[in-house]
CSV table of C-alpha atoms in Angstrom, one decimal:
chain,number,residue,atom,x,y,z
A,183,MET,CA,-134.8,-79.4,-29.0
A,184,LEU,CA,-136.2,-80.8,-25.7
A,185,LEU,CA,-139.9,-81.4,-25.9
A,186,VAL,CA,-140.1,-82.3,-22.2
A,187,ALA,CA,-138.1,-84.1,-19.6
A,188,ALA,CA,-140.1,-85.5,-16.7
A,189,GLY,CA,-138.1,-86.2,-13.5
A,190,CYS,CA,-140.9,-87.6,-11.5
A,191,GLY,CA,-139.7,-89.3,-8.4
A,192,ASP,CA,-139.8,-93.1,-7.9
A,193,GLU,CA,-138.8,-95.2,-4.9
A,194,SER,CA,-135.2,-95.1,-6.0
A,195,PRO,CA,-132.9,-92.0,-5.7
A,196,PRO,CA,-132.3,-89.6,-8.7
A,197,VAL,CA,-129.5,-90.7,-11.0
A,198,ALA,CA,-127.2,-88.9,-13.4
A,199,ALA,CA,-128.3,-88.8,-17.1
A,200,SER,CA,-126.4,-90.6,-19.8
A,201,PRO,CA,-124.1,-88.0,-21.4
A,202,SER,CA,-125.4,-88.6,-25.0
A,203,PRO,CA,-127.5,-86.6,-25.5
A,204,THR,CA,-127.3,-84.0,-22.8
A,205,VAL,CA,-130.5,-82.1,-21.9
A,206,VAL,CA,-131.6,-79.8,-19.2
A,207,ALA,CA,-134.6,-81.2,-17.3
A,208,THR,CA,-137.8,-79.2,-17.1
A,209,PRO,CA,-139.1,-78.8,-13.5
A,210,THR,CA,-141.3,-81.7,-12.5
A,211,ALA,CA,-144.5,-79.7,-12.1
A,212,THR,CA,-144.2,-78.2,-15.6
A,213,ALA,CA,-143.3,-81.6,-17.1
A,214,GLU,CA,-146.3,-83.2,-15.5
A,215,ARG,CA,-148.6,-80.7,-17.2
A,216,ALA,CA,-146.9,-80.6,-20.6
A,217,PRO,CA,-149.2,-81.4,-23.5
A,218,SER,CA,-146.5,-83.6,-25.1
A,219,THR,CA,-146.7,-86.1,-22.3
A,220,ALA,CA,-150.4,-85.9,-21.6
A,221,ALA,CA,-151.1,-89.2,-23.5
A,222,LEU,CA,-148.3,-90.9,-21.5
A,223,ARG,CA,-149.8,-89.7,-18.2
A,224,ARG,CA,-153.2,-91.1,-19.3
A,225,LEU,CA,-151.7,-94.4,-20.1
A,226,GLU,CA,-150.1,-94.7,-16.7
A,227,ARG,CA,-153.4,-94.1,-15.0
A,228,ARG,CA,-155.4,-96.4,-17.4
A,229,HIS,CA,-152.9,-99.3,-16.9
A,230,ASP,CA,-152.2,-98.6,-13.2
A,231,ALA,CA,-148.5,-98.8,-14.0
A,232,ARG,CA,-145.2,-96.9,-13.9
A,233,LEU,CA,-144.0,-95.8,-17.4
A,234,GLY,CA,-140.7,-94.4,-18.5
A,235,VAL,CA,-140.0,-93.1,-22.0
A,236,TYR,CA,-137.1,-91.5,-23.7
A,237,ALA,CA,-137.0,-90.8,-27.5
A,238,LEU,CA,-134.5,-89.0,-29.7
A,239,ASP,CA,-135.0,-88.0,-33.3
A,240,THR,CA,-131.4,-88.1,-34.5
A,241,GLY,CA,-132.2,-86.0,-37.5
A,242,THR,CA,-133.8,-83.0,-35.8
A,243,GLY,CA,-132.5,-83.4,-32.3
A,244,ARG,CA,-136.0,-83.4,-30.9
A,245,GLU,CA,-136.4,-85.4,-27.7
A,246,LEU,CA,-139.3,-86.6,-25.6
A,247,ALA,CA,-138.6,-87.7,-22.1
A,248,TYR,CA,-141.1,-88.9,-19.5
A,249,ARG,CA,-139.7,-90.4,-16.2
A,250,ALA,CA,-136.6,-90.8,-18.4
A,251,ASP,CA,-134.3,-90.7,-15.4
A,252,ASP,CA,-136.3,-93.0,-13.2
A,253,ARG,CA,-134.8,-96.5,-12.6
A,254,PHE,CA,-136.5,-99.6,-13.8
A,255,PRO,CA,-135.4,-103.2,-13.9
A,256,PHE,CA,-134.0,-103.7,-17.4
A,257,ALA,CA,-134.6,-107.4,-17.7
A,258,SER,CA,-133.5,-108.9,-21.0
A,259,THR,CA,-132.9,-105.6,-22.8
A,260,PHE,CA,-129.3,-106.0,-21.5
A,261,LYS,CA,-128.8,-108.8,-24.1
A,262,ALA,CA,-128.5,-106.2,-26.9
A,263,LEU,CA,-125.8,-104.4,-25.0
A,264,ALA,CA,-124.0,-107.6,-24.2
A,265,ALA,CA,-123.9,-108.6,-27.8
A,266,ALA,CA,-122.7,-105.1,-28.7
A,267,ALA,CA,-120.0,-105.2,-26.1
A,268,LEU,CA,-118.9,-108.6,-27.4
A,269,LEU,CA,-118.6,-107.2,-30.9
A,270,ARG,CA,-116.5,-104.3,-29.5
A,271,GLU,CA,-114.2,-106.7,-27.8
A,272,VAL,CA,-113.7,-109.5,-30.4
A,273,GLY,CA,-115.0,-108.0,-33.7
A,274,VAL,CA,-117.0,-109.9,-36.3
A,275,ASP,CA,-114.1,-112.3,-37.0
A,276,GLY,CA,-113.9,-113.2,-33.3
A,277,LEU,CA,-117.5,-114.5,-33.4
A,278,ARG,CA,-116.2,-117.7,-35.0
A,279,LYS,CA,-114.9,-118.9,-31.6
A,280,THR,CA,-116.9,-121.8,-30.2
A,281,VAL,CA,-117.7,-122.5,-26.5
A,282,PRO,CA,-119.3,-125.5,-24.9
A,283,VAL,CA,-123.0,-125.5,-23.9
A,284,GLU,CA,-122.7,-127.6,-20.8
A,285,GLN,CA,-125.5,-126.5,-18.6
A,286,LEU,CA,-128.8,-124.7,-19.2
A,287,VAL,CA,-130.0,-121.7,-17.2
A,288,ASN,CA,-133.2,-122.7,-15.4
A,289,ALA,CA,-135.2,-120.3,-17.5
A,290,TYR,CA,-136.1,-119.6,-21.1
A,291,SER,CA,-133.5,-121.0,-23.4
A,292,PRO,CA,-135.2,-122.0,-26.7
A,293,VAL,CA,-132.1,-122.2,-28.8
A,294,THR,CA,-129.4,-123.5,-26.5
A,295,GLU,CA,-131.7,-126.3,-25.1
A,296,GLN,CA,-131.4,-127.8,-28.6
A,297,ARG,CA,-127.6,-127.7,-28.4
A,298,LEU,CA,-126.9,-128.9,-24.9
A,299,GLY,CA,-123.7,-131.0,-24.8
A,300,THR,CA,-122.4,-129.4,-28.0
A,301,ARG,CA,-120.4,-126.3,-28.9
A,302,MET,CA,-121.8,-123.1,-30.3
A,303,SER,CA,-120.1,-120.2,-31.9
A,304,LEU,CA,-120.3,-116.8,-30.3
A,305,ASN,CA,-122.1,-115.6,-33.4
A,306,ALA,CA,-124.8,-118.2,-32.8
A,307,LEU,CA,-125.0,-117.4,-29.1
A,308,ALA,CA,-125.3,-113.7,-29.7
A,309,SER,CA,-128.0,-114.3,-32.3
A,310,ALA,CA,-129.9,-116.5,-29.9
A,311,ALA,CA,-129.6,-114.0,-27.0
A,312,VAL,CA,-130.7,-110.9,-29.1
A,313,ARG,CA,-133.2,-112.5,-31.5
A,314,TYR,CA,-134.8,-115.1,-29.2
A,315,SER,CA,-133.9,-113.8,-25.8
A,316,ASP,CA,-132.2,-117.1,-24.9
A,317,ASN,CA,-131.0,-116.9,-21.3
A,318,THR,CA,-128.3,-119.5,-21.4
A,319,ALA,CA,-126.8,-117.8,-24.5
A,320,ALA,CA,-126.8,-114.5,-22.7
A,321,ASN,CA,-125.0,-115.9,-19.7
A,322,LEU,CA,-122.3,-117.4,-22.1
A,323,LEU,CA,-121.9,-114.0,-23.6
A,324,LEU,CA,-121.4,-112.5,-20.1
A,325,ASP,CA,-118.8,-115.2,-19.4
A,326,GLU,CA,-116.8,-113.9,-22.5
A,327,LEU,CA,-117.0,-110.4,-21.1
A,328,GLY,CA,-115.8,-111.2,-17.6
A,329,GLY,CA,-119.3,-111.6,-16.1
A,330,PRO,CA,-121.9,-108.9,-15.4
A,331,LYS,CA,-119.3,-106.5,-14.0
A,332,GLY,CA,-117.3,-106.9,-17.2
A,333,LEU,CA,-120.3,-105.6,-19.2
A,334,ASP,CA,-120.9,-102.9,-16.6
A,335,ALA,CA,-117.3,-101.7,-17.2
A,336,ILE,CA,-117.6,-101.6,-21.0
A,337,LEU,CA,-120.8,-99.6,-20.7
A,338,ALA,CA,-119.1,-97.2,-18.4
A,339,GLU,CA,-116.2,-96.8,-20.9
A,340,GLU,CA,-118.8,-95.9,-23.6
A,341,GLY,CA,-120.3,-93.2,-21.4
A,342,ASP,CA,-123.1,-95.1,-19.6
A,343,ASP,CA,-122.4,-94.9,-15.9
A,344,VAL,CA,-126.1,-95.3,-15.1
A,345,THR,CA,-126.9,-98.8,-16.2
A,346,ARG,CA,-126.0,-101.2,-13.3
A,347,MET,CA,-125.2,-104.8,-14.3
A,348,ASP,CA,-124.9,-107.1,-11.2
A,349,ARG,CA,-126.3,-110.5,-11.8
A,350,PRO,CA,-126.6,-113.1,-14.7
A,351,GLU,CA,-129.8,-114.7,-15.8
A,352,PRO,CA,-132.3,-115.5,-14.4
A,353,ASP,CA,-131.5,-113.7,-11.1
A,354,LEU,CA,-131.3,-110.2,-12.6
A,355,ASN,CA,-135.1,-110.4,-13.3
A,356,VAL,CA,-136.1,-110.3,-9.7
A,357,TRP,CA,-136.5,-106.7,-8.5
A,358,GLU,CA,-137.9,-104.9,-5.4
A,359,PRO,CA,-138.8,-101.2,-5.0
A,360,GLY,CA,-135.8,-99.2,-4.2
A,361,GLN,CA,-133.4,-101.7,-5.7
A,362,VAL,CA,-130.6,-100.3,-7.8
A,363,LYS,CA,-128.8,-103.5,-9.0
A,364,ASP,CA,-129.7,-104.6,-12.5
A,365,THR,CA,-131.6,-101.4,-13.3
A,366,SER,CA,-131.2,-98.6,-15.7
A,367,THR,CA,-133.2,-95.6,-17.0
A,368,PRO,CA,-134.9,-95.0,-20.3
A,369,ARG,CA,-132.4,-92.3,-21.1
A,370,ALA,CA,-129.4,-94.4,-20.3
A,371,LEU,CA,-130.5,-97.4,-22.3
A,372,ALA,CA,-131.4,-95.3,-25.3
A,373,GLY,CA,-128.1,-93.6,-25.1
A,374,SER,CA,-126.2,-96.9,-25.0
A,375,LEU,CA,-128.2,-98.3,-27.9
A,376,ARG,CA,-127.5,-95.2,-29.9
A,377,THR,CA,-123.8,-95.4,-29.1
A,378,PHE,CA,-123.5,-99.0,-30.4
A,379,VAL,CA,-125.9,-98.9,-33.4
A,380,LEU,CA,-125.5,-95.4,-34.7
A,381,GLY,CA,-122.3,-94.1,-33.0
A,382,ASP,CA,-118.7,-94.9,-33.4
A,383,ALA,CA,-118.3,-97.4,-30.5
A,384,LEU,CA,-118.2,-100.2,-33.2
A,385,ASP,CA,-116.6,-100.3,-36.6
A,386,ALA,CA,-118.9,-100.6,-39.6
A,387,PRO,CA,-118.9,-104.4,-39.9
A,388,GLU,CA,-119.8,-104.8,-36.2
A,389,ARG,CA,-122.5,-102.1,-36.4
A,390,ALA,CA,-124.0,-103.9,-39.3
A,391,GLN,CA,-124.0,-107.2,-37.5
A,392,LEU,CA,-125.6,-105.8,-34.4
A,393,THR,CA,-128.2,-104.0,-36.6
A,394,ARG,CA,-129.1,-107.3,-38.4
A,395,TRP,CA,-129.7,-109.0,-35.1
A,396,LEU,CA,-131.9,-106.3,-33.8
A,397,ARG,CA,-133.9,-105.9,-37.0
A,398,THR,CA,-134.6,-109.7,-37.0
A,399,ASN,CA,-135.6,-109.9,-33.4
A,400,THR,CA,-138.5,-112.3,-33.0
A,401,THR,CA,-139.8,-111.3,-29.6
A,402,GLY,CA,-141.0,-107.7,-30.1
A,403,GLY,CA,-144.0,-107.9,-32.4
A,404,ALA,CA,-146.5,-106.8,-29.7
A,405,LEU,CA,-144.4,-104.0,-28.3
A,406,ILE,CA,-142.7,-101.0,-30.0
A,407,ARG,CA,-143.2,-102.7,-33.4
A,408,ALA,CA,-146.9,-102.7,-32.8
A,409,GLY,CA,-147.0,-99.0,-32.1
A,410,VAL,CA,-145.1,-97.6,-35.1
A,411,PRO,CA,-146.2,-97.3,-38.8
A,412,ASP,CA,-145.9,-100.5,-40.8
A,413,ASP,CA,-143.4,-99.0,-43.3
A,414,TRP,CA,-140.9,-98.2,-40.5
A,415,THR,CA,-138.0,-100.5,-40.0
A,416,VAL,CA,-137.5,-101.5,-36.3
A,417,GLY,CA,-134.5,-103.0,-34.6
A,418,ASP,CA,-135.3,-103.8,-30.9
A,419,LYS,CA,-134.6,-105.8,-27.8
A,420,THR,CA,-137.4,-106.7,-25.3
A,421,GLY,CA,-137.3,-107.5,-21.7
A,422,THR,CA,-139.7,-109.1,-19.2
A,423,GLY,CA,-139.1,-109.1,-15.4
A,424,ALA,CA,-140.0,-111.8,-12.9
A,425,THR,CA,-141.6,-109.3,-10.4
A,426,TYR,CA,-143.8,-106.2,-10.7
A,427,GLY,CA,-144.7,-107.0,-14.2
A,428,ALA,CA,-141.7,-105.3,-15.7
A,429,ARG,CA,-141.9,-105.1,-19.5
A,430,ASN,CA,-139.5,-103.1,-21.6
A,431,ASP,CA,-138.4,-102.5,-25.2
A,432,ILE,CA,-135.5,-100.6,-26.5
A,433,ALA,CA,-135.2,-99.8,-30.2
A,434,VAL,CA,-133.8,-97.9,-33.1
A,435,LEU,CA,-136.5,-96.9,-35.6
A,436,TRP,CA,-135.8,-96.1,-39.3
A,437,PRO,CA,-138.7,-94.1,-40.8
A,438,PRO,CA,-138.7,-94.0,-44.6
A,439,GLU,CA,-136.4,-91.2,-45.9
A,440,ARG,CA,-135.6,-89.9,-42.4
A,441,ASP,CA,-132.9,-90.2,-39.9
A,442,PRO,CA,-133.3,-92.9,-37.2
A,443,ILE,CA,-135.2,-92.4,-33.9
A,444,VAL,CA,-133.9,-94.0,-30.8
A,445,LEU,CA,-136.6,-95.1,-28.3
A,446,ALA,CA,-136.6,-96.8,-24.9
A,447,ILE,CA,-139.8,-97.7,-23.1
A,448,MET,CA,-139.7,-99.2,-19.6
A,449,THR,CA,-142.7,-100.2,-17.6
A,450,ARG,CA,-143.7,-101.9,-14.4
A,451,GLY,CA,-146.8,-102.6,-12.4
A,452,ARG,CA,-147.5,-101.3,-8.9
A,453,ALA,CA,-147.8,-104.7,-7.2
A,454,ALA,CA,-145.3,-107.5,-7.0
A,455,ASP,CA,-147.6,-109.9,-8.8
A,456,ALA,CA,-148.5,-107.5,-11.6
A,457,GLU,CA,-148.6,-109.0,-15.1
A,458,PRO,CA,-146.4,-107.6,-17.9
A,459,ASP,CA,-148.4,-105.3,-20.1
A,460,ASP,CA,-147.5,-105.4,-23.8
A,461,ALA,CA,-150.4,-103.1,-24.7
A,462,LEU,CA,-148.9,-100.4,-22.5
A,463,VAL,CA,-145.6,-100.5,-24.3
A,464,ALA,CA,-147.2,-100.5,-27.7
A,465,ALA,CA,-149.5,-97.6,-26.8
A,466,ALA,CA,-146.6,-95.6,-25.3
A,467,ALA,CA,-144.6,-96.1,-28.6
A,468,LYS,CA,-147.6,-94.9,-30.6
A,469,ALA,CA,-148.1,-91.8,-28.4
A,470,THR,CA,-144.4,-91.0,-28.5
A,471,ILE,CA,-144.2,-91.2,-32.3
A,472,ALA,CA,-147.3,-89.0,-32.6
A,473,VAL,CA,-145.5,-86.3,-30.6
A,474,LEU,CA,-142.2,-86.5,-32.5
A,475,GLY,CA,-144.0,-86.5,-35.9
């Protein structure tokens, strides 16, 4: 059941929706007035920001979509997909492979900076990338996948032909209005996360490993995790852009005794020097869960 699908225009052109799940969008004018997204519209105005949300209750099929097909810079959320793609390619056993850590990315690398000049296993690198958002670790994962375009191709094979992966860290974090490279949509990211965590793209051991990384993420305490009930289990990956205050979180939520909910929240400011807004993401998560029940 589609609660609402808002297709409000952004600076970038419309894009095709991810094929899982498929919905028919409500006309924009109707969506903008829909009671189910009233709180999200108020949040946009209050925070002077652009907000995109897509949520799917996998048990009931109910969806909530608000600017769900608008493009946003995805920032570090891609690291969850890179780790998932690596698991698809090499399996849990293949994570034993070690690679040299020879050069640090000139950006946030809290784990690999302690291991410079040594070798790290792919398991340790994937953990660092997902759980600590380590940029050097993420780039080493991309190297194993054939670079950004290698990840792009794997996502397309799994049905996501919307997410556009072009550059490694830290360059992918720089975004300008109208830019398509290194962007995605809330619907596409939620769809890819669902495919890898809850679908059949990975075998059971690989799904379990990816889920453990996401559930033990250390960077999301102020985002979706702050907007859902305390007794819900959350597995998420955050992202922060270098321009326009981009701040994102993609997650699978496990409410007690219910099927999972997949949620993607993407935000950005309206000025190039805007600051990332954790409170907006948390409030959007809370408003979304209130609608889905």
